[in-house]
C-alpha atoms as a printed R data frame, in Angstrom:
    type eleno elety resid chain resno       x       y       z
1   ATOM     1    CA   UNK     A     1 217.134  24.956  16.033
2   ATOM     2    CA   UNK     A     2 215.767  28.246  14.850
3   ATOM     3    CA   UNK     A     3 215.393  29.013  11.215
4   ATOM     4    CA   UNK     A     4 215.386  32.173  11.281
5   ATOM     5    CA   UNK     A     5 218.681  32.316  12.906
6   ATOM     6    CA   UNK     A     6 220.369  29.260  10.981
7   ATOM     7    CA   UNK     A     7 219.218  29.054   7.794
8   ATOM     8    CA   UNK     A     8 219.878  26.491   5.285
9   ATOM     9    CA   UNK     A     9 223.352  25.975   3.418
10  ATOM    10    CA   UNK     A    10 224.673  22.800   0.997
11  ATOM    11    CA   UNK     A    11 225.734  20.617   3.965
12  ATOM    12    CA   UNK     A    12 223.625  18.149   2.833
13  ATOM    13    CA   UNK     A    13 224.564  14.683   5.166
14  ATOM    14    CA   UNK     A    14 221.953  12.173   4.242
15  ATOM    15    CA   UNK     A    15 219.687  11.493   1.120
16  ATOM    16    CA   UNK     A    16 216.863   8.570   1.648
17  ATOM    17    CA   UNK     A    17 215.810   7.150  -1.829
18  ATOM    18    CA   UNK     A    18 212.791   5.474  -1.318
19  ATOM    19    CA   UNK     A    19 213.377   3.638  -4.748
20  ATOM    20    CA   UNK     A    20 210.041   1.079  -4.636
21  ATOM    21    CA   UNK     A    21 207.130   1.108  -2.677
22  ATOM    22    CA   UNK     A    22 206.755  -2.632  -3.276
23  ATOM    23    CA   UNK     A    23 207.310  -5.346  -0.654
24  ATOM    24    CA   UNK     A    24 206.701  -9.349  -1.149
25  ATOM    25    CA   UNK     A    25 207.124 -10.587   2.722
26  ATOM    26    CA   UNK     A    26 203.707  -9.957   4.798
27  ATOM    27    CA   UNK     A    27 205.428  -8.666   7.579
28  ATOM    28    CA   UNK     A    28 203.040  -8.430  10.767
29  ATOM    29    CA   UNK     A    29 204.775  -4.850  11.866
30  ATOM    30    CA   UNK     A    30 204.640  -3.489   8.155
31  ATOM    31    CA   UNK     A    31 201.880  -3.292   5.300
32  ATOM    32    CA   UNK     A    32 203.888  -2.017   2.605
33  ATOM    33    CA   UNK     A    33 203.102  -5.452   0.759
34  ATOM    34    CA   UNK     A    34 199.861  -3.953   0.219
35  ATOM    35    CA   UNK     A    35 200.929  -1.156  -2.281
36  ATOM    36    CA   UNK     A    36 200.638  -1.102  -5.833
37  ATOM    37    CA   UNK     A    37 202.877   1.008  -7.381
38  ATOM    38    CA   UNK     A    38 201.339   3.776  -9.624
39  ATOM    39    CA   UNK     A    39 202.401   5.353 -12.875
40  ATOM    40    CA   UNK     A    40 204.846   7.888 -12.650
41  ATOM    41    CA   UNK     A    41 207.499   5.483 -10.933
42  ATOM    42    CA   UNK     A    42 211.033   6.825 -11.565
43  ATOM    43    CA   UNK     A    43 213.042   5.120 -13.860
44  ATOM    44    CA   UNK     A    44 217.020   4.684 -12.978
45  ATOM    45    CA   UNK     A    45 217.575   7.619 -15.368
46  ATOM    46    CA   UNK     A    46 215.913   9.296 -13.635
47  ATOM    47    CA   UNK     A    47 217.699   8.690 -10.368
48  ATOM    48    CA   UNK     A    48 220.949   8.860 -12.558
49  ATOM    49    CA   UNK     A    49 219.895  12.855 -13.404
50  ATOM    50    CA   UNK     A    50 219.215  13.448  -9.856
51  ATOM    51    CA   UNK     A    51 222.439  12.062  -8.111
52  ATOM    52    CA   UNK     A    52 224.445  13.511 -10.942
53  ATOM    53    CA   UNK     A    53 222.387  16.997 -10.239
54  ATOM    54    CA   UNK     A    54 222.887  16.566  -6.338
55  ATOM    55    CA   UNK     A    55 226.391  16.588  -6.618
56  ATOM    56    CA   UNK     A    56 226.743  19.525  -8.833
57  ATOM    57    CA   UNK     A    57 224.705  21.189  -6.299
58  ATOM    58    CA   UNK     A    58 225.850  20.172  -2.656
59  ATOM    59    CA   UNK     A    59 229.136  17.686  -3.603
60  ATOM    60    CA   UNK     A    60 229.128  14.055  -2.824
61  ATOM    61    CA   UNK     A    61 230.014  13.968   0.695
62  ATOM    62    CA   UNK     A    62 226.564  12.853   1.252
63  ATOM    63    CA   UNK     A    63 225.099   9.615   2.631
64  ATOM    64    CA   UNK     A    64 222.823   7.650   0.143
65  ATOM    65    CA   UNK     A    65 220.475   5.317   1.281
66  ATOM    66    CA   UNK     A    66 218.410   2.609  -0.948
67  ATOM    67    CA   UNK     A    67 215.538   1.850   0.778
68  ATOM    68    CA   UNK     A    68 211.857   0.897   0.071
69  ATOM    69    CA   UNK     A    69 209.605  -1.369   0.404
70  ATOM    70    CA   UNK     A    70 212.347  -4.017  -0.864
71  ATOM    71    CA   UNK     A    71 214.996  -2.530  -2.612
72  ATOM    72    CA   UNK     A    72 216.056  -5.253  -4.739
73  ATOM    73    CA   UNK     A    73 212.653  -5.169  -6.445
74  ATOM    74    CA   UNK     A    74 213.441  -2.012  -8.431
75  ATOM    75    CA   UNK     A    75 214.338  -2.678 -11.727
76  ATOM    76    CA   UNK     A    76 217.989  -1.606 -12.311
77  ATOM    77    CA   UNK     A    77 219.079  -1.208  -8.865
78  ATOM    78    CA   UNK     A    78 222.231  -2.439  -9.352
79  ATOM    79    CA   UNK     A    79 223.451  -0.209 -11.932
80  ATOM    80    CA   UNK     A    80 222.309   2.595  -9.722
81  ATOM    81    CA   UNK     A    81 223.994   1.841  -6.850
82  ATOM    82    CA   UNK     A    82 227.169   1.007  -9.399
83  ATOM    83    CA   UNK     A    83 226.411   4.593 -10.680
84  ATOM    84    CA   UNK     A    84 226.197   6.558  -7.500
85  ATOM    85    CA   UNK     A    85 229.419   4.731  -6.149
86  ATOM    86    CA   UNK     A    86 230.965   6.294  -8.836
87  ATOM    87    CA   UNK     A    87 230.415   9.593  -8.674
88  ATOM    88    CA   UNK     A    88 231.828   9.151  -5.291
89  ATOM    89    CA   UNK     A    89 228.980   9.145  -2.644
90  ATOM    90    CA   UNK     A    90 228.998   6.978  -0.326
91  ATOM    91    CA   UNK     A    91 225.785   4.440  -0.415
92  ATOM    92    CA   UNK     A    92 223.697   2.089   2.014
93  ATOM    93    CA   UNK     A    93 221.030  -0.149   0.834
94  ATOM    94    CA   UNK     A    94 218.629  -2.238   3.665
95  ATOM    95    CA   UNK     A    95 217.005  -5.076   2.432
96  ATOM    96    CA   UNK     A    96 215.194  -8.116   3.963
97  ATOM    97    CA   UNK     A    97 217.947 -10.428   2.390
98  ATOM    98    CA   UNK     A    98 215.497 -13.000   0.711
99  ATOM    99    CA   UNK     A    99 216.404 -12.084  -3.148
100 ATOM   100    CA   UNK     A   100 219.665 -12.136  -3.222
101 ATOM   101    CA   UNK     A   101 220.947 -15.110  -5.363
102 ATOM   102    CA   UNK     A   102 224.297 -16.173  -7.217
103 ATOM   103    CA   UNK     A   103 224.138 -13.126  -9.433
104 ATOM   104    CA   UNK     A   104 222.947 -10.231  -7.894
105 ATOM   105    CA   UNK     A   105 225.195 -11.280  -4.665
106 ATOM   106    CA   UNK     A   106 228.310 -10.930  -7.237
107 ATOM   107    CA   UNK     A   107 227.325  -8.066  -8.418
108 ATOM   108    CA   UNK     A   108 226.237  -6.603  -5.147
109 ATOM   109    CA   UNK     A   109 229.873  -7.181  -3.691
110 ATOM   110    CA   UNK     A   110 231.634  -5.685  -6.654
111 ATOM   111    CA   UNK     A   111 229.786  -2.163  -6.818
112 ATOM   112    CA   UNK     A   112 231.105  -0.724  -4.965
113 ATOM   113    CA   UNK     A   113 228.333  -0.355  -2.003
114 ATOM   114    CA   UNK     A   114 229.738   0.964   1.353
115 ATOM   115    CA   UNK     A   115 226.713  -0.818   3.914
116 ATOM   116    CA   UNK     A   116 224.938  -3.382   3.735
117 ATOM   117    CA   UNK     A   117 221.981  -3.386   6.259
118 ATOM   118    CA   UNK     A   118 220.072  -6.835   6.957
119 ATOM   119    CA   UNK     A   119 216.648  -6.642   8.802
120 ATOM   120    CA   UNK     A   120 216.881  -9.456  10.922
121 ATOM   121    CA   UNK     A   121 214.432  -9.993  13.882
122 ATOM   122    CA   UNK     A   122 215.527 -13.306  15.926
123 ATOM   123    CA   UNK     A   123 217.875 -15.825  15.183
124 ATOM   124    CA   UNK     A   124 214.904 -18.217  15.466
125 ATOM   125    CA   UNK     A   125 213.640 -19.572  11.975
126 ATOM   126    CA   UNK     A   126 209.854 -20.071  13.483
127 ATOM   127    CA   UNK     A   127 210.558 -16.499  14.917
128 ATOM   128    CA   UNK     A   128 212.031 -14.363  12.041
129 ATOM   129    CA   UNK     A   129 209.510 -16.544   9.623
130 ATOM   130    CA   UNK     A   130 206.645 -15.664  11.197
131 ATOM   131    CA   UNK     A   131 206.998 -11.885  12.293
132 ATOM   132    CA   UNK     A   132 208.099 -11.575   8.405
133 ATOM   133    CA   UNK     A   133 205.160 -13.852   7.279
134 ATOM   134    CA   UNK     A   134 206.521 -16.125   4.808
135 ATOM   135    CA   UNK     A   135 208.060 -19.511   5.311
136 ATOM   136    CA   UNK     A   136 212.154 -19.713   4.195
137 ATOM   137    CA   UNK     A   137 212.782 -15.689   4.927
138 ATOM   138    CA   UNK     A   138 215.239 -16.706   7.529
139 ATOM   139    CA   UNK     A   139 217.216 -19.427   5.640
140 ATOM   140    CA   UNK     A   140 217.579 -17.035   2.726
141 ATOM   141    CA   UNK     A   141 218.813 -14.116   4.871
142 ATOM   142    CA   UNK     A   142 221.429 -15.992   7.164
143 ATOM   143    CA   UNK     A   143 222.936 -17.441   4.127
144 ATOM   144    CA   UNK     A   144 223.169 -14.148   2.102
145 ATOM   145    CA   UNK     A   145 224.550 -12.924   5.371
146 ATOM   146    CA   UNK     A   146 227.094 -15.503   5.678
147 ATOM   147    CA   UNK     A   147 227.965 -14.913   1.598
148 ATOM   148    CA   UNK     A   148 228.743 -11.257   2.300
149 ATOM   149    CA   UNK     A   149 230.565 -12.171   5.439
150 ATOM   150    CA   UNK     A   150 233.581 -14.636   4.009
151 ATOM   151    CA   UNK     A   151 233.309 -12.778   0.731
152 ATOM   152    CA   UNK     A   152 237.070 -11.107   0.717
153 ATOM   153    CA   UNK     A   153 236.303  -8.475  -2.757
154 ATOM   154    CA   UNK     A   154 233.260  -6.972  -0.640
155 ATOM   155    CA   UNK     A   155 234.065  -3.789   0.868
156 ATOM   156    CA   UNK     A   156 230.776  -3.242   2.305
157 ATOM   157    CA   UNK     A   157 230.009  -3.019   6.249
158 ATOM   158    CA   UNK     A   158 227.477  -5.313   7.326
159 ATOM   159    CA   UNK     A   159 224.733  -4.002   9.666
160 ATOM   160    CA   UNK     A   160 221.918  -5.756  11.471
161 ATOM   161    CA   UNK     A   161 218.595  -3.692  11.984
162 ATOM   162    CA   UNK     A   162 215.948  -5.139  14.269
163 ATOM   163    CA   UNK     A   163 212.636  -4.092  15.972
164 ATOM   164    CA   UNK     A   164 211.710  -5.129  19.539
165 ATOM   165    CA   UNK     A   165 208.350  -6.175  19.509
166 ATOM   166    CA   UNK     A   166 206.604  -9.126  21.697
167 ATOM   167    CA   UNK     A   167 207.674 -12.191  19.670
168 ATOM   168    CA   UNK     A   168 211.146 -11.697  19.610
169 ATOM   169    CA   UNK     A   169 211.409  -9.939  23.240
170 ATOM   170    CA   UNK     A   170 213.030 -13.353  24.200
171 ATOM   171    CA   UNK     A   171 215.369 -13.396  21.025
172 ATOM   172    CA   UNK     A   172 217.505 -10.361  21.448
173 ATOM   173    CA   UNK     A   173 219.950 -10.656  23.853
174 ATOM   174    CA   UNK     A   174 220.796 -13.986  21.970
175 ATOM   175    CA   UNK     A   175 220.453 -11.736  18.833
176 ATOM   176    CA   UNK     A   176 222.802  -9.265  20.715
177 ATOM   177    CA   UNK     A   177 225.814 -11.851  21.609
178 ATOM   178    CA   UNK     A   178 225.762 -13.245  18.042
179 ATOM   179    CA   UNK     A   179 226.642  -9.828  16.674
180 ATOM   180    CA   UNK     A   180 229.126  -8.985  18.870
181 ATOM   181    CA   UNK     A   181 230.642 -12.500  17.935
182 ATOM   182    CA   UNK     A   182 230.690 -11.740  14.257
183 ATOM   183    CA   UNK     A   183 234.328  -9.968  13.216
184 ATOM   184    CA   UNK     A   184 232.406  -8.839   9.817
185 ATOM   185    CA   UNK     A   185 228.751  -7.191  11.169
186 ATOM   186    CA   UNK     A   186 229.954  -3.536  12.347
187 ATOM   187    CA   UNK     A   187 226.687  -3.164  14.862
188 ATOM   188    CA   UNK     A   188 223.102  -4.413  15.635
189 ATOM   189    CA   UNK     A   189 220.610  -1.524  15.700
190 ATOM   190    CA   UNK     A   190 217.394  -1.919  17.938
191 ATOM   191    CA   UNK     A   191 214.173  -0.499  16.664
192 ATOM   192    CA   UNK     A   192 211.130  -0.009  18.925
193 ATOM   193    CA   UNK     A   193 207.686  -1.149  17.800
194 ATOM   194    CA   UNK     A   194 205.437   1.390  16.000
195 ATOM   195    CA   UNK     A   195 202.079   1.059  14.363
196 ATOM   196    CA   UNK     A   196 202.640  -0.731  11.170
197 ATOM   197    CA   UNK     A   197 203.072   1.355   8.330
198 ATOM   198    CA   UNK     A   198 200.454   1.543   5.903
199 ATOM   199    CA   UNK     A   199 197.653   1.013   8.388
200 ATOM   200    CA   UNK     A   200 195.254   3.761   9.560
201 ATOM   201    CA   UNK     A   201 196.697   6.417  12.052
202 ATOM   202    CA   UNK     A   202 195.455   5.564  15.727
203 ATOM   203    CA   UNK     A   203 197.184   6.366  18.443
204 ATOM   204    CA   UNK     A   204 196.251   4.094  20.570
205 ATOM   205    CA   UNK     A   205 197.159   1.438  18.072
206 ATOM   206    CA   UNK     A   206 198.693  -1.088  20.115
207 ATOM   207    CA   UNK     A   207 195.428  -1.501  22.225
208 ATOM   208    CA   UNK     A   208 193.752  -2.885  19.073
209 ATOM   209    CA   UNK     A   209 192.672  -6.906  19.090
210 ATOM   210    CA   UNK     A   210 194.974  -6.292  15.439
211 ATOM   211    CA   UNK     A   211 198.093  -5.166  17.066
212 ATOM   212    CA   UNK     A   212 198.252  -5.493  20.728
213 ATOM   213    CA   UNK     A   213 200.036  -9.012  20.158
214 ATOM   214    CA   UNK     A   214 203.012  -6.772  18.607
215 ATOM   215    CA   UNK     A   215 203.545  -4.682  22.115
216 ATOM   216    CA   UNK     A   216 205.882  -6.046  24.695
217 ATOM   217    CA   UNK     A   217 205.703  -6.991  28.541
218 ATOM   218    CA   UNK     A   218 206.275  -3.735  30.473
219 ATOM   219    CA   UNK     A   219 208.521  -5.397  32.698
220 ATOM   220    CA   UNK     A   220 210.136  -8.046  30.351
221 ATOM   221    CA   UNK     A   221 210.759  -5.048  28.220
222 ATOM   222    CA   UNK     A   222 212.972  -3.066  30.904
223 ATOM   223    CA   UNK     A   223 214.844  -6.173  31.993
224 ATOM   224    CA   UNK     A   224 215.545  -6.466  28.241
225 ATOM   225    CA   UNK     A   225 216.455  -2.713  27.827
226 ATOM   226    CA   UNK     A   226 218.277  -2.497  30.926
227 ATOM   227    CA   UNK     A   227 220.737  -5.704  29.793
228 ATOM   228    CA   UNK     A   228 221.599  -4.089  26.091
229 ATOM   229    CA   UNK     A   229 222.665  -0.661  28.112
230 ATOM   230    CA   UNK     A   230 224.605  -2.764  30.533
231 ATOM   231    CA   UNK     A   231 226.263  -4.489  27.473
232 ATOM   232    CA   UNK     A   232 226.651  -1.463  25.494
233 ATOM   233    CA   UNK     A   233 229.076   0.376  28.479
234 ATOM   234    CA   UNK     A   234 230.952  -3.272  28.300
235 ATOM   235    CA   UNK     A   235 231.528  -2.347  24.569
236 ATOM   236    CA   UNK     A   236 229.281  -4.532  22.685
237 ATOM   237    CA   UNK     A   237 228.192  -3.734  18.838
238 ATOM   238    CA   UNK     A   238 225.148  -1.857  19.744
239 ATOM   239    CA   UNK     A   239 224.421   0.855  17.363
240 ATOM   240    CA   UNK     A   240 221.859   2.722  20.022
241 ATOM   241    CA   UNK     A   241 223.247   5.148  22.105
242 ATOM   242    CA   UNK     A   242 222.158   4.837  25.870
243 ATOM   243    CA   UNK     A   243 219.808   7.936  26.111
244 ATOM   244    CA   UNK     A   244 218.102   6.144  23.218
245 ATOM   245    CA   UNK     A   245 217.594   2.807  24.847
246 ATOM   246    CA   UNK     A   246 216.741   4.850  28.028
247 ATOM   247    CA   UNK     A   247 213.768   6.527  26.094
248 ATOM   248    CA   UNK     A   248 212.490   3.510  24.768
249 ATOM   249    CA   UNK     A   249 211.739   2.362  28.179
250 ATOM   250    CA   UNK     A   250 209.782   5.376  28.444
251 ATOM   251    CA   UNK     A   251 207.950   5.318  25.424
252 ATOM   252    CA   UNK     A   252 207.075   1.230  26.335
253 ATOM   253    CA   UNK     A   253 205.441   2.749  29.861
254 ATOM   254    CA   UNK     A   254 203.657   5.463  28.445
255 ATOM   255    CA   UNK     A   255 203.369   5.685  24.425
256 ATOM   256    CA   UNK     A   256 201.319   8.701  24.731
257 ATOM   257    CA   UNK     A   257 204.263  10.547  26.328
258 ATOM   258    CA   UNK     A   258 205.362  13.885  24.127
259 ATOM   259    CA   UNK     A   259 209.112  12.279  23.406
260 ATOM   260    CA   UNK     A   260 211.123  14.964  21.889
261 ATOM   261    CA   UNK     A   261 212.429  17.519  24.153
262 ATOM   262    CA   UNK     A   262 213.835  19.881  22.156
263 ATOM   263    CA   UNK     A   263 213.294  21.522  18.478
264 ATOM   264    CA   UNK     A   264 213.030  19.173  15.581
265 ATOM   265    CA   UNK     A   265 215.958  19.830  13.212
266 ATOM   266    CA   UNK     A   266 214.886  18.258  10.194
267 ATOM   267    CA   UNK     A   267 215.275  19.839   6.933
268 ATOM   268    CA   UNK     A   268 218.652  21.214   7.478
269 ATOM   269    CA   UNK     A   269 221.027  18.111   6.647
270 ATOM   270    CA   UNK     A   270 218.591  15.584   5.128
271 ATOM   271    CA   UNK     A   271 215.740  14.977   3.034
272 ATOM   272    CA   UNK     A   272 213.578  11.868   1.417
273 ATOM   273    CA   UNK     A   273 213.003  11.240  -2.132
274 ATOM   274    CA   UNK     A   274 209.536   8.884  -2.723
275 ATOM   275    CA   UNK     A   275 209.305   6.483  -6.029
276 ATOM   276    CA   UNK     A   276 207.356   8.781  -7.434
277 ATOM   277    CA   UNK     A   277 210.200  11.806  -7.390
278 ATOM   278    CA   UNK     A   278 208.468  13.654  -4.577
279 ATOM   279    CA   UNK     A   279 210.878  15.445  -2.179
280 ATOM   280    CA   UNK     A   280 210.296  16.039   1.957
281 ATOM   281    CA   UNK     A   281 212.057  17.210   4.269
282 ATOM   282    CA   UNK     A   282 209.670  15.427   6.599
283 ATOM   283    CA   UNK     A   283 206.946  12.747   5.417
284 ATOM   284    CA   UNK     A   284 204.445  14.449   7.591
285 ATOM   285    CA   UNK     A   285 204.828  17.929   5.659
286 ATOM   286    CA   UNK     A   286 204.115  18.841   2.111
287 ATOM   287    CA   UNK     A   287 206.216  17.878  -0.401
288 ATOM   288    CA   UNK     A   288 208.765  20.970  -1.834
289 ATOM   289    CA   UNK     A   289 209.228  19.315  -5.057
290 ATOM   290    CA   UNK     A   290 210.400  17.110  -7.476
291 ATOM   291    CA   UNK     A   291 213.220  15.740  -8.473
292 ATOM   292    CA   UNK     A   292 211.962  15.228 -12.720
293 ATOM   293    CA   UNK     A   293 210.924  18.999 -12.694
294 ATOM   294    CA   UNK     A   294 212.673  20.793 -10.112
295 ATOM   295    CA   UNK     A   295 216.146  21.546  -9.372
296 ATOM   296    CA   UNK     A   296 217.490  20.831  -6.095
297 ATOM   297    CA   UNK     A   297 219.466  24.122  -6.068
298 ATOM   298    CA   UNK     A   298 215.905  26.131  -6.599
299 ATOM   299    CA   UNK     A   299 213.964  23.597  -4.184
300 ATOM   300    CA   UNK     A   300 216.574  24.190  -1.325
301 ATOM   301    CA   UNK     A   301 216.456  27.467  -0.852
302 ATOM   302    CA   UNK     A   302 213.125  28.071  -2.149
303 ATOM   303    CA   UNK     A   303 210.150  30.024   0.230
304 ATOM   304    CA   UNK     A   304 207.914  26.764   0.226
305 ATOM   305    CA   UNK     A   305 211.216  24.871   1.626
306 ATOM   306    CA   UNK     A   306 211.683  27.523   4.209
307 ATOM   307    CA   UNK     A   307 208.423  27.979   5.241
308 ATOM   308    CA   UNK     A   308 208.238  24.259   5.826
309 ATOM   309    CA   UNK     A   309 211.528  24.440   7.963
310 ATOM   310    CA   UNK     A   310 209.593  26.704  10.205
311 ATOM   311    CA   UNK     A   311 206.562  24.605  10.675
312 ATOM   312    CA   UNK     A   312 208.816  21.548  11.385
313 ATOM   313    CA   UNK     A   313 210.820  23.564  14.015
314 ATOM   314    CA   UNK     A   314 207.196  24.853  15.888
315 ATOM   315    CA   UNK     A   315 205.524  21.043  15.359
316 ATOM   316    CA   UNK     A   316 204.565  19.374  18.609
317 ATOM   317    CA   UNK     A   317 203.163  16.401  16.863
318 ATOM   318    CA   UNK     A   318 203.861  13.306  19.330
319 ATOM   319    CA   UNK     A   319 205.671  11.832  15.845
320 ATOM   320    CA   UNK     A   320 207.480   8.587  17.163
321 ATOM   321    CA   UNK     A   321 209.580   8.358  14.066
322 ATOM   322    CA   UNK     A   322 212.164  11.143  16.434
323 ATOM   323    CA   UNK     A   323 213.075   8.497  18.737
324 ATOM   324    CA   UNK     A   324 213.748   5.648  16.054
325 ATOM   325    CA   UNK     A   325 214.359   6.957  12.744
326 ATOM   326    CA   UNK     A   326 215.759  10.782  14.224
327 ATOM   327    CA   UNK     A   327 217.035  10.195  17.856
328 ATOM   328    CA   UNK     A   328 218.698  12.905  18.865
329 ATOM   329    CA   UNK     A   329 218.502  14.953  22.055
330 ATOM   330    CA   UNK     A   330 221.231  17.206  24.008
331 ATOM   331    CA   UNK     A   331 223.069  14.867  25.409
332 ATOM   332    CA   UNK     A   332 222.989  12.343  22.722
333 ATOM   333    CA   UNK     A   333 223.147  13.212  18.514
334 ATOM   334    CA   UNK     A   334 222.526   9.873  16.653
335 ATOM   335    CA   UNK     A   335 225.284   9.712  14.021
336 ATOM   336    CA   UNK     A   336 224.419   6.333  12.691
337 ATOM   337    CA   UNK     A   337 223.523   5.785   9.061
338 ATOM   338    CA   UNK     A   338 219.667   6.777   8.650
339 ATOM   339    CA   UNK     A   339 219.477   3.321   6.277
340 ATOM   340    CA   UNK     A   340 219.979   1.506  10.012
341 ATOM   341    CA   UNK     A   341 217.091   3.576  11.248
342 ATOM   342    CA   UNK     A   342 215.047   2.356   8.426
343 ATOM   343    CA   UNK     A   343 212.276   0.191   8.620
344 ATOM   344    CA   UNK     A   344 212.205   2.198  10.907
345 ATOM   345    CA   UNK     A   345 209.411   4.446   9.319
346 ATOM   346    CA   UNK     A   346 207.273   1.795  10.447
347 ATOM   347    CA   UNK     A   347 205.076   3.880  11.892
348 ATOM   348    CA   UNK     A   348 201.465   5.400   9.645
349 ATOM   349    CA   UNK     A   349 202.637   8.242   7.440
350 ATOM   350    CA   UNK     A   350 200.193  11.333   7.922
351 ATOM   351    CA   UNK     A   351 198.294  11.881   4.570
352 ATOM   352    CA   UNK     A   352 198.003  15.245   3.379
């Protein structure tokens, strides 16, 4: 995509709320657990203002997603998703399932939430427990999964998100089946390993004595790959499209590998709102804005947003996020939710 020849307009598709920074689970693919949020958080007001603003600017024919850390750990969540229903978007929250309970499931159900996306890695307890690192993660999320499942007032789709990574490589096909068994989950959607977020860039990451446990067998790996593409042409509930499971073979051969073949197109139809009200239009540029003292009807069109669209469409980083989080290439545009493609920016964000 050119910018100079498309420019941006209000077709706004996707809006990623990053609503806490905060996660309890120690996951071994993921540090988030070791932020501390900062002052400056936004409060659910201030979210209100925003998605109230958003649609006076670009309408509400826009896809918002609740993600974090853990979602469920931000104060008020509820009441925004119940909000942002409302005013008629249509919302997505992932979440690692372990603090839902009789009340919050309820209330969960009745507001109105359109998906509901579980990250589940095996249908192992040892499996799931460990790769999550806490004892009783898997209980809790199969029975919040079963609650949303039989429950008849919840409109919500159910989604499965889950990343292939060494542990589990003998989990998913199993993983795979289940899904496609389950008249209430919509899809599974298959996430390839990336260096844990929150560590220290290195791109040769998975050749560290810290990591290299997380990286699959090469040849496991294809089998693996090779099995979900023959069971996605028989029809099974696989959210990845084949060119995508194709290139994850590649990327498992040769990491290093520049993945992206054509233009990055980010900053056209989405953006990403941190906790802290910053705006992106990629987390590896500068920040445009945000959202308690800018407009998004300035910030849009502004020359700083602009100029950033043109530095995203000339990057060559190697950024790994484009074949999980923003697959797309000519013969294959990703059109799932970005909340499925979520945990998912588990790869180190570039600091400024």
């Amino acid at each position: 995509m050119n910018s100079k020849e498309i420019g941006p307009d209000k077709t706004i598709k996707q809006c990623d709320l990053i609503v806490t920074d905060k996660c309890f689970l120690h996951c071994k693919m993921c540090y988030m657990w070791k932020n501390k949020e900062e002052n400056g958080m936004l409060t659910v007001k201030d979210h209100q203002n925003f998605i109230a603003s958003l649609k006076e600017f670009a309408g509400n024919d826009i896809q918002i997603q609740f993600v974090g850390g853990e979602p469920l750990l931000k104060k008020g969540i509820i009441e925004l998703i119940e909000y942002t229903t409302k005013q008629g978007f249509s919302t997505t929250m992932t979440t690692n399932g372990f603090l839902f309970n009789a009340e919050n499931r309820e209330r969960i159900a009745n507001s109105g939430l359109n998906s509901l996306v579980f990250s589940l890695e095996s249908l192992k307890q040892k499996t799931h427990d460990f790769l999550r690192g806490q004892k009783g993660v898997h209980k809790r999320i199969m029975e919040t999964i079963e609650y949303f499942e039989t429950r008849e007032n919840c409109k919500a789709e159910i989604f499965i998100a889950s990343i292939i990574m060494n542990d589990n490589l003998g989990d998913i096909l199993e993983l795979t089946e289940w899904v496609n068994g389950k008249k209430r989950i919509s899809s599974v959607y298959f996430q390839a390993i990336m260096q844990p977020f929150g560590s220290d860039a290195d791109n040769y990451w998975y050749e560290s004595k810290d990591y290299r446990f997380l990286w699959p067998d090469i040849d496991i790996i294809d089998n693996i790959l090779d099995e979900l593409i023959r069971l996605k042409i028989r029809g099974y509930k696989i959210a990845n499209q084949i060119p995508q499971l194709q290139v994850y073979k590649s990327y498992f051969r040769n990491p290093q590998r520049f993945i992206k073949k054509s233009k990055c197109s980010l900053g056209y139809k989405s953006f990403t709102v941190l906790s802290n009200g910053d705006i992106y239009l990629c987390l590896s540029m500068p920040s445009i804005g945000n959202i308690k003292t800018d407009k998004m009807d300035k910030l849009w069109f502004s020359e700083k947003a602009n100029r950033i669209r043109q530095q995203i469409a000339s990057c060559r980083q190697n950024c790994k996020l484009l074949i999980n989080c923003f697959f797309e290439e000519e013969a294959c545009v990703n059109t799932q939710p970005l909340s499925l493609r979520k945990d998912f920016r588990n790869g180190a964000k570039k600091t400024a």
